[in-house]
Short mmCIF file of C-alpha atoms in Angstrom, two decimals:
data_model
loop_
_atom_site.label_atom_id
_atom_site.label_comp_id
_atom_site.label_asym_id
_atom_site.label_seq_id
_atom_site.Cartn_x
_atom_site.Cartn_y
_atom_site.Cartn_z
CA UNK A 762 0.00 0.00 0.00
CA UNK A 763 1.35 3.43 -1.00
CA UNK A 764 -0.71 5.91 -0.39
CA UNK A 765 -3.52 5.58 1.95
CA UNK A 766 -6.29 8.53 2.40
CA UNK A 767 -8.13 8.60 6.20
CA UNK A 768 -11.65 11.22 5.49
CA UNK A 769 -13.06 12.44 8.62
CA UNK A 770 -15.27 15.58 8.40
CA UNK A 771 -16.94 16.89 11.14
CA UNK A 772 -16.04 18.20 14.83
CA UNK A 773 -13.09 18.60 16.54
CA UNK A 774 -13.52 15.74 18.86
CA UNK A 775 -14.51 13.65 15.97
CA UNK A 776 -10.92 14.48 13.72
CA UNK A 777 -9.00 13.98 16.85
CA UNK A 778 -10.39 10.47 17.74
CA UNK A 779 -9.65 9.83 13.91
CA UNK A 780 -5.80 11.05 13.69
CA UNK A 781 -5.57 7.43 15.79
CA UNK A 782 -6.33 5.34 12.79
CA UNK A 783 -3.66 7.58 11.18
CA UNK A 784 -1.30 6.81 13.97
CA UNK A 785 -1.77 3.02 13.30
CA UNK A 786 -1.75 2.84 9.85
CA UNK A 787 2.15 4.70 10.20
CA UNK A 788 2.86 1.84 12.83
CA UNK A 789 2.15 -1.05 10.72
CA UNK A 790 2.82 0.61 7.41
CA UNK A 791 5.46 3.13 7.75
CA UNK A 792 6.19 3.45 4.31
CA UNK A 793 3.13 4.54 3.53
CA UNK A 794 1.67 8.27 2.43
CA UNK A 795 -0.92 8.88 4.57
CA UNK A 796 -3.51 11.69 3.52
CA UNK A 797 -6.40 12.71 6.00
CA UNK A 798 -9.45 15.05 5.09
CA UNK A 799 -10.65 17.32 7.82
CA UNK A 800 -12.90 20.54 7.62
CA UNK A 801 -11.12 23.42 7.45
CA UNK A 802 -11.60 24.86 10.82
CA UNK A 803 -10.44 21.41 12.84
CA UNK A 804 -6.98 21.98 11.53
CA UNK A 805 -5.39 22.77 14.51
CA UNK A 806 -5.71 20.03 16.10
CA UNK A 807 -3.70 18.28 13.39
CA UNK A 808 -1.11 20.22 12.42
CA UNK A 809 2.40 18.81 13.00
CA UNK A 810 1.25 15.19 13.77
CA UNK A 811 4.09 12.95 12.75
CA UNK A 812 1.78 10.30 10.81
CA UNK A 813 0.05 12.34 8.67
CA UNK A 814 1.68 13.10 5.56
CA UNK A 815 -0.49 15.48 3.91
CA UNK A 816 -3.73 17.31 5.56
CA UNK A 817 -6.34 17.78 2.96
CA UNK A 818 -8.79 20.69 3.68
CA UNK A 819 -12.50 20.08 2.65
CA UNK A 820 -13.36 23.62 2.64
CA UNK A 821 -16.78 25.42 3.42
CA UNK A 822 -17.33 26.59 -0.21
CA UNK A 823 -17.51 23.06 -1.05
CA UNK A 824 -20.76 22.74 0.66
CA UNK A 825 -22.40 25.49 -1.85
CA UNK A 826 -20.64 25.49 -5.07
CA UNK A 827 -20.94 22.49 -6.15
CA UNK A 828 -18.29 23.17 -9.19
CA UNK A 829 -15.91 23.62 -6.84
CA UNK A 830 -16.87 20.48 -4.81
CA UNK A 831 -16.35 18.65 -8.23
CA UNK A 832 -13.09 20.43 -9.00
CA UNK A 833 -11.72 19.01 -5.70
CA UNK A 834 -13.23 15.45 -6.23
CA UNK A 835 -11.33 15.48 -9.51
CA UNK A 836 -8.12 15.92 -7.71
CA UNK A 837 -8.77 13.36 -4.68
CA UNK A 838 -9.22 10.76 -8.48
CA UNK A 839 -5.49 12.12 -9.55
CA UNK A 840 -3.73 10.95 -6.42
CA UNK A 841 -4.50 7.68 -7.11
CA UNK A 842 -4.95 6.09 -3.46
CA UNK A 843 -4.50 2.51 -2.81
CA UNK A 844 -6.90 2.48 0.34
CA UNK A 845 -9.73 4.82 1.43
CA UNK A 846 -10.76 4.64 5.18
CA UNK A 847 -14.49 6.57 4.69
CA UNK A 848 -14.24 7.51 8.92
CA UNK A 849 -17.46 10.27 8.08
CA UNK A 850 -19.78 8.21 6.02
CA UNK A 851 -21.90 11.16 4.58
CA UNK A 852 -23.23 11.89 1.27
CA UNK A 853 -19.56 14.16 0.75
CA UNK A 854 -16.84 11.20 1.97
CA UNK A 855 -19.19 8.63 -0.47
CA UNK A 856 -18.59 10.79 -3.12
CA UNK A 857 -14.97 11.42 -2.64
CA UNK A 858 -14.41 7.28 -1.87
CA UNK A 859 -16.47 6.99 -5.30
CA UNK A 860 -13.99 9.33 -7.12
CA UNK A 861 -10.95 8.05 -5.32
CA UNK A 862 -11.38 4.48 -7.21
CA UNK A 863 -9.00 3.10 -4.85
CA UNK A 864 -8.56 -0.64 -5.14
CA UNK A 865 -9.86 -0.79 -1.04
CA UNK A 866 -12.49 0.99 0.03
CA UNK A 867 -13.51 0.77 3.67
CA UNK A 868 -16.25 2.01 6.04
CA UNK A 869 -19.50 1.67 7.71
CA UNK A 870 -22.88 0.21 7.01
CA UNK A 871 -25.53 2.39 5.34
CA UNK A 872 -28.48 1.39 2.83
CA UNK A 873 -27.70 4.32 0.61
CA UNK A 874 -23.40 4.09 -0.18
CA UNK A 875 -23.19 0.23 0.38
CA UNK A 876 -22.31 0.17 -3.37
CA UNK A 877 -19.26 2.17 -2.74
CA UNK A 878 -16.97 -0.11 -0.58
CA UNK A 879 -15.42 -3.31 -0.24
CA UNK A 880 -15.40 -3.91 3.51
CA UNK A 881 -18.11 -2.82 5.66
CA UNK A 882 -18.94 -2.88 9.51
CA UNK A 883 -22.29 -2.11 11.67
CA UNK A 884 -21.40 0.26 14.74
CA UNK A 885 -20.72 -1.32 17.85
CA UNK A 886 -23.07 -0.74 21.23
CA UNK A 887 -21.52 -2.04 23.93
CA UNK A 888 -17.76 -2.03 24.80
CA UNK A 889 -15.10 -4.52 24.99
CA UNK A 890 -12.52 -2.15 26.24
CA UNK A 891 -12.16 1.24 28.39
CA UNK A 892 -11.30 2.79 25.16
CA UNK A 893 -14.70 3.63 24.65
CA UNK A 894 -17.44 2.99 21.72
CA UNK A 895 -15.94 6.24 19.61
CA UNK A 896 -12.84 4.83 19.57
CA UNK A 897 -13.87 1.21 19.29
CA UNK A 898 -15.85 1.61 16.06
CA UNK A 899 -12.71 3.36 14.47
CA UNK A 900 -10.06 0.80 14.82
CA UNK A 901 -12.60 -1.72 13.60
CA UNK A 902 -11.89 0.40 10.02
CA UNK A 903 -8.28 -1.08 10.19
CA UNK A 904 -9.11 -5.02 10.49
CA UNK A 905 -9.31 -5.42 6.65
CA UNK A 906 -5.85 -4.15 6.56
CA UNK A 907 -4.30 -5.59 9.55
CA UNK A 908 -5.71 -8.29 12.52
CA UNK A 909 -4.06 -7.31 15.50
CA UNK A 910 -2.51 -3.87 16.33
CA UNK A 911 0.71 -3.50 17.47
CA UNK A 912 -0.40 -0.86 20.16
CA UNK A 913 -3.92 -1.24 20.78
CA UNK A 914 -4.68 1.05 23.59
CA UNK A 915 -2.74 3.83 21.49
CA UNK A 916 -4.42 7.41 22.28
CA UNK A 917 -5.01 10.25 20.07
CA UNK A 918 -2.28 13.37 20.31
CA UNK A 919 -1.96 16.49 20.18
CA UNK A 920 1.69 18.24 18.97
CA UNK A 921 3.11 21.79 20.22
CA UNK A 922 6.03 22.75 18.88
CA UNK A 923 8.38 24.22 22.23
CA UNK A 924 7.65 27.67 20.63
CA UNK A 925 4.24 27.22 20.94
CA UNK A 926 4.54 26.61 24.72
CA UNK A 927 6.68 29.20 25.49
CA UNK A 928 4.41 31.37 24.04
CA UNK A 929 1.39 30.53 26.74
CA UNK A 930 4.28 30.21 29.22
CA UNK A 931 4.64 34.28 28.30
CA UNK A 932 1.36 34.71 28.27
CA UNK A 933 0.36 33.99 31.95
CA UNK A 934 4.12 35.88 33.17
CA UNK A 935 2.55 39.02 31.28
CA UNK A 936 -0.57 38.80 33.27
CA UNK A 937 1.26 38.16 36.31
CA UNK A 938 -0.11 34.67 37.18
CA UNK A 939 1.26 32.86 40.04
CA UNK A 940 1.96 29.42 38.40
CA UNK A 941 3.04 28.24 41.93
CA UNK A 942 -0.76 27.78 42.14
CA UNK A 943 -2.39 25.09 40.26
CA UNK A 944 -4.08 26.40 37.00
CA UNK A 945 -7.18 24.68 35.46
CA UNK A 946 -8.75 25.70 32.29
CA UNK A 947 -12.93 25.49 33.25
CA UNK A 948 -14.99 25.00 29.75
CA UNK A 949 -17.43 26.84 30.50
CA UNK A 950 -20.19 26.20 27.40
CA UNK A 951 -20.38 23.33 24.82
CA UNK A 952 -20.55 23.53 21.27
CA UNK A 953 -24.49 24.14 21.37
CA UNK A 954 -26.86 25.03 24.54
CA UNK A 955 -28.09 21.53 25.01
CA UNK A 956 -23.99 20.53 24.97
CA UNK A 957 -24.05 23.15 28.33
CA UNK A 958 -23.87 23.01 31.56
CA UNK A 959 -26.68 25.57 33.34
CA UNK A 960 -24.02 28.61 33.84
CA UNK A 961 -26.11 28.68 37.62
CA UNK A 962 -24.86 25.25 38.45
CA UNK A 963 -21.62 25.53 36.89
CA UNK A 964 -20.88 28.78 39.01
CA UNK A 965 -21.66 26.57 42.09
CA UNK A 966 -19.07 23.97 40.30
CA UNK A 967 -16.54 26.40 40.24
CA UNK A 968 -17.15 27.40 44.08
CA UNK A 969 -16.61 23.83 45.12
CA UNK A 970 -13.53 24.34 43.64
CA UNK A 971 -11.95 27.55 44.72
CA UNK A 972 -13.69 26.69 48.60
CA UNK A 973 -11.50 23.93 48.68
CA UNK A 974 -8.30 24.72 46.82
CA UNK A 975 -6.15 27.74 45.94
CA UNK A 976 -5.94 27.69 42.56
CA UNK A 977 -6.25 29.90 39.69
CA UNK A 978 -8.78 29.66 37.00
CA UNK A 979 -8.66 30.36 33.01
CA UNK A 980 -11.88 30.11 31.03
CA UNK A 981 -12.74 28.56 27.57
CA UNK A 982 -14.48 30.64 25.07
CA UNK A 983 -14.71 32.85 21.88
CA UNK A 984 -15.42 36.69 21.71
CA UNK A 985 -19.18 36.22 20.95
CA UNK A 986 -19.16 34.48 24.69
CA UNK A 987 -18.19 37.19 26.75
CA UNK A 988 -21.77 37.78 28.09
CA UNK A 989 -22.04 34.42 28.79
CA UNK A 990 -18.43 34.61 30.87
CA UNK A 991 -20.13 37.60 32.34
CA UNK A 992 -22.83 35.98 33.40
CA UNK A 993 -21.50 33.59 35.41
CA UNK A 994 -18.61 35.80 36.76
CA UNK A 995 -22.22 37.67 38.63
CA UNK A 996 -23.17 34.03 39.91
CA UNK A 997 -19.84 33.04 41.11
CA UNK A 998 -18.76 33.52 45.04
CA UNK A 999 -16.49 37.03 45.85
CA UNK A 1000 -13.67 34.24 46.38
CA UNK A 1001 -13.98 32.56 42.80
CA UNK A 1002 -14.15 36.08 41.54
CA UNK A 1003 -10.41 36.38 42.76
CA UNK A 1004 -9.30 33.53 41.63
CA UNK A 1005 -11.25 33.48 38.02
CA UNK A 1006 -8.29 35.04 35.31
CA UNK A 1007 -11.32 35.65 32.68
CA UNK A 1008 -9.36 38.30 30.59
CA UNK A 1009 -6.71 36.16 29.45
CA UNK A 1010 -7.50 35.30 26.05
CA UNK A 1011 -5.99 33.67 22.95
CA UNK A 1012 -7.23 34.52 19.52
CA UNK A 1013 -6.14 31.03 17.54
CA UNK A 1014 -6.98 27.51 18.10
CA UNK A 1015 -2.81 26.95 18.66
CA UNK A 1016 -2.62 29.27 21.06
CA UNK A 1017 -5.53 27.72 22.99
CA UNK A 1018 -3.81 24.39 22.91
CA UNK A 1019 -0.34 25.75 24.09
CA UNK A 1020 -1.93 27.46 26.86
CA UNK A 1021 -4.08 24.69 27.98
CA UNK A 1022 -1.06 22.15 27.31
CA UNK A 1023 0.60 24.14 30.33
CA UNK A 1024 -2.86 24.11 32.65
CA UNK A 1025 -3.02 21.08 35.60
CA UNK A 1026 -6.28 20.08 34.52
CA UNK A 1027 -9.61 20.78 32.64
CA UNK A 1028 -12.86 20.89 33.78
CA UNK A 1029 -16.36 21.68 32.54
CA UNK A 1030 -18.85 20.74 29.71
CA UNK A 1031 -17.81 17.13 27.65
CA UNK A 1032 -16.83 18.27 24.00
CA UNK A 1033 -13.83 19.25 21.58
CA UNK A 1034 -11.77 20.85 24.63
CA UNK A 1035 -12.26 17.48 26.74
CA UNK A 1036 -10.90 15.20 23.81
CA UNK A 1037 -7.94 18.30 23.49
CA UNK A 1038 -7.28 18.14 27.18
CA UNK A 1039 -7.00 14.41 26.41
CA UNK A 1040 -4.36 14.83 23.71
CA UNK A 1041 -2.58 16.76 26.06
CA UNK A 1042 -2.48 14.44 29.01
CA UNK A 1043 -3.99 16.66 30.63
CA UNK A 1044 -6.30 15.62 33.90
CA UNK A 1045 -10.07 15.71 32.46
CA UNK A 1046 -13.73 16.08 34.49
CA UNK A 1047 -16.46 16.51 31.92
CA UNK A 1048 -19.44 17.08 32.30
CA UNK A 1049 -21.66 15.30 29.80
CA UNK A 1050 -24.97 16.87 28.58
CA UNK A 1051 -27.96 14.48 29.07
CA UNK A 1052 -28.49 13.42 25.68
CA UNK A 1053 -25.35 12.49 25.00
CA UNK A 1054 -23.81 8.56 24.74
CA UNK A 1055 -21.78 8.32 27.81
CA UNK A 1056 -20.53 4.76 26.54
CA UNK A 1057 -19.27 6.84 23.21
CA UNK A 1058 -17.40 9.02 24.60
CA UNK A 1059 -16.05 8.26 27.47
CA UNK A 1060 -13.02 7.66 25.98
CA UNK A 1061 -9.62 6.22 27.76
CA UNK A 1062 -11.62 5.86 31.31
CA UNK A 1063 -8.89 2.80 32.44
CA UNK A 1064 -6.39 6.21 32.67
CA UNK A 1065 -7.72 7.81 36.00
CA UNK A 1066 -6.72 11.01 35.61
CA UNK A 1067 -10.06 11.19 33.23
CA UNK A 1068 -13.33 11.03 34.71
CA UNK A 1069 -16.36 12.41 33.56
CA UNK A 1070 -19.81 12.31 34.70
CA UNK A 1071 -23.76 12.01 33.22
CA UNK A 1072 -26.85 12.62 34.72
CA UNK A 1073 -27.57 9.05 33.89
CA UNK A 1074 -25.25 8.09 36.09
CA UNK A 1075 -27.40 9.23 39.72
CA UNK A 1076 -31.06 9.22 38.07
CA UNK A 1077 -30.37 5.59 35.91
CA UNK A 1078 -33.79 4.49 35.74
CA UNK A 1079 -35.25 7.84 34.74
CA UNK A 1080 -32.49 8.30 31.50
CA UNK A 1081 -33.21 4.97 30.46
CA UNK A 1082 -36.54 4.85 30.09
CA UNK A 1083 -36.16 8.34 27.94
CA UNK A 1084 -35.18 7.64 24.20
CA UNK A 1085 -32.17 9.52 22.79
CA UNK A 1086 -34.53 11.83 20.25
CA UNK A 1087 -36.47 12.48 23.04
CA UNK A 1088 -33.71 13.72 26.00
CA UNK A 1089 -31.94 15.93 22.88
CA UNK A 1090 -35.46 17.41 22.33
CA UNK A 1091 -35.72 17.90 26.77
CA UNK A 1092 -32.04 18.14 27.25
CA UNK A 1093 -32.38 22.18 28.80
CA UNK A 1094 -35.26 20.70 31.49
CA UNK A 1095 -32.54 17.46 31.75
CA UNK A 1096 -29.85 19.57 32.62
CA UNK A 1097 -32.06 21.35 35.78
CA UNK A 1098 -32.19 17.84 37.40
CA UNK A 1099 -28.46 17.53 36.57
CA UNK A 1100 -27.43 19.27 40.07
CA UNK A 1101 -23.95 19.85 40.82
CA UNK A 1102 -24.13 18.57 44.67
CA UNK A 1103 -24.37 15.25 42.56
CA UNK A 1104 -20.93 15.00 41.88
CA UNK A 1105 -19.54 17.12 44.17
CA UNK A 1106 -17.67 14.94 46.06
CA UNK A 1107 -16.27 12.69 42.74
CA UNK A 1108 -14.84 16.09 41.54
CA UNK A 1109 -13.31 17.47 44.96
CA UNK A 1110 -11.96 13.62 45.20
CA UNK A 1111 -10.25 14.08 41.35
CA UNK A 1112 -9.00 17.46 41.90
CA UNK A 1113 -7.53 15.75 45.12
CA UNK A 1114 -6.02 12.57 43.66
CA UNK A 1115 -5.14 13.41 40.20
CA UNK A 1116 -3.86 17.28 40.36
CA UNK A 1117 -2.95 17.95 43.91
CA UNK A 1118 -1.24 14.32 44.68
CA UNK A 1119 2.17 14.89 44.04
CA UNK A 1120 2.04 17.37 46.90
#
C-alpha cells in the first residue's frame, strides 16, 4: 500500500479520535503516504502530527458550489490512493471514496453508499474495552488491513512545537499569574446550549472548587461568549471572583492548545476541549450533557486522571426509560435535574487525587 487517504469531516472531537487510525496505519505501514481530510476549521488540532503526511482541507465553499466540490473530487481521483478509510460516512466522503477508485475501500454500514466499498462494519453498542465505543468503532476500520494492532490502547495526540509553549508560558508571566498555584482551564459552554452546563450550576461547580483549593482559573471561550463569561462571573462567590483570570485570552486555536497544554487540569462541559485536554495528558472532568452517549465518549476511562460524569449516572432508571430523540429534544429541562451537589464529592476527590497528589 502506498498511499492511503483517512476522510473524517466533522467536529473537533470527531478528527481527533480519527488522527488514531492515522497513527496506526504509520505503525504497521510506515512506508506509507498517509492523507487525511478534515474541515477546514479542525486543523489545529492536526497540524504537526508525525503520521500524517499530507492534511487535505475540505473547505466550506464546497458545501455550496458544487463546481468547486467537483473540482476538488477530480483531484482526490489524480492521487491515485490505494486504500480509502471513509471515517465520516456522509453523502460528501461517499462521493470522494467513489472518485478516489482506490482498489480498497472501507467504512460503515448504510443502505444508501453500500455500493461504494469493499469492507463494511455495523457500529458497535456495547464495549469490549475502556477505550470507549468512539474509539472502538474506528479501529474496527483497520481489520481489513491488519488483525491485531501493534499498540492497541494507542491514544489520540496532540503536537506543540516548544515555541508554541513558550508562548502561553509568556502569556500567563505578562498577566502576572502565580503558576506556583495550580491552574485549570474550566470550559465553560459546549458547542451548542443543550452541549451546556446551566451557567447557575456551573458557578456553584466552580465554588466547590476555589472553597476547597487555591488555585487559579482560566476560562474557555470565543469573543461572541463574553456575556455568557459575564454571566457567570455575577453568579460566582467574591472568592472565585479572585481567583477566576477571565481576561486572558488567545485569539487562535494553537494558542488555545499551548496554553491549555501548560494548565493542571480541565474541567467543565464534555466536548472538543475534553478530547484536546485528552491529547494533552492533561487531567479531564467533563461534564456530559444528558443526551449524550456516555458509553461513546467516554473515551480512555482505564487512565484515572479522566473522569467524567452524566446525569444518567445518579437518576439511571429515569435516562433509560427516555429515548435519545427524546432527551436531545428535553435536554435544557434534563440539565435542571443535573445538580452539581451530585458530583460534588467525585470532583473534589479528582481534583484531590489526580492534580494535587504529588504534593
Amino acid at each position: 500500500m502506498k498511499k492511503i487517504l483517512v476522510i473524517q469531516q466533522k467536529m473537533i472531537g470527531d478528527v481527533l479520535a480519527s488522527t488514531l487510525i492515522c497513527q496506526h496505519l504509520k505503525i504497521h505501514f510506515p512506508e506509507s503516504e498517509i492523507h487525511f481530510v478534515i474541515n477546514e476549521h479542525t486543523r489545529a488540532v492536526v497540524d504537526g502530527n508525525p503520521s500524517i503526511d499530507k492534511i487535505v482541507l475540505f473547505k466550506h465553499k464546497f458545501k455550496k458550489e458544487k463546481s468547486q466540490f467537483y473540482r476538488f473530487l477530480k483531484e482526490i481521483k489524480n492521487e491515485r490512493y490505494d486504500v480509502v478509510i471513509d471515517v465520516y460516512c456522509k453523502l460528501e466522503s461517499n462521493l470522494i471514496s467513489y472518485f478516489s477508485q482506490a482498489a480498497i475501500k472501507i467504512s460503515y454500514k448504510k443502505w444508501y453508499s453500500k455500493f461504494i466499498y469493499d469492507h463494511l462494519f455495523s457500529y458497535s453498542q456495547n464495549p469490549d474495552t475502556k477505550l470507549g465505543l468512539a474509539i472502538e468503532n474506528r479501529l474496527l476500520l483497520l481489520s481489513p488491513l491488519t488483525s491485531n494492532l501493534k499498540k492497541p490502547e494507542l491514544a489520540p495526540k496532540i503536537f506543540l512545537t516548544n515555541e508554541e509553549i513558550k508562548a502561553a508560558e509568556k502569556l500567563l508571566k505578562e498577566h502576572k499569574v502565580d503558576t506556583s498555584k495550580k491552574v485549570f482551564m474550566i470550559g465553560i459552554l459546549g458547542s451548542s446550549p443543550i452541549k451546556s452546563y446551566p451557567l447557575e450550576y456551573l458557578a456553584k461547580v466552580i465554588d466547590y472548587l476555589t472553597e476547597a483549593y487555591e488555585i487559579t482559573l482560566l476560562f474557555n471561550y470565543i469573543p461572541s461568549q463574553k456575556p455568557n463569561v459575564l454571566e457567570l462571573l455575577n453568579l460566582c462567590s467574591t472568592k472565585s471572583k479572585k481567583a477566576i483570570r477571565e481576561h486572558i485570552f488567545c485569539p487562535s486555536l494553537r494558542e488555545f492548545l499551548g496554553l491549555l497544554s501548560i494548565c493542571d487540569a480541565y474541567i467543565g462541559n464534555e466536548g472538543g476541549a475534553t478530547n484536546m485536554s485528552k491529547a494533552l495528558d492533561i487531567p479531564n472532568f467533563s461534564i456530559f450533557s444528558p443526551w449524550i452517549n456516555k458509553k461513546a465518549w467516554l473515551t480512555y476511562n482505564q487512565n484515572t486522571t479522566n473522569r467524567a460524569v452524566h446525569l444518567g449516572d445518579y437518576l439511571e432508571n429515569d435516562i433509560n426509560l427516555i429515548p435519545k430523540k427524546e432527551r436531545k429534544k428535553n435536554s435544557l429541562e434534563l440539565y435542571q435535574r443535573f445538580k452539581p451537589e451530585y458530583f460534588k464529592e467525585e470532583l473534589l476527590n479528582f481534583v484531590k487525587s489526580e492534580v494535587f497528589c504529588n504534593q
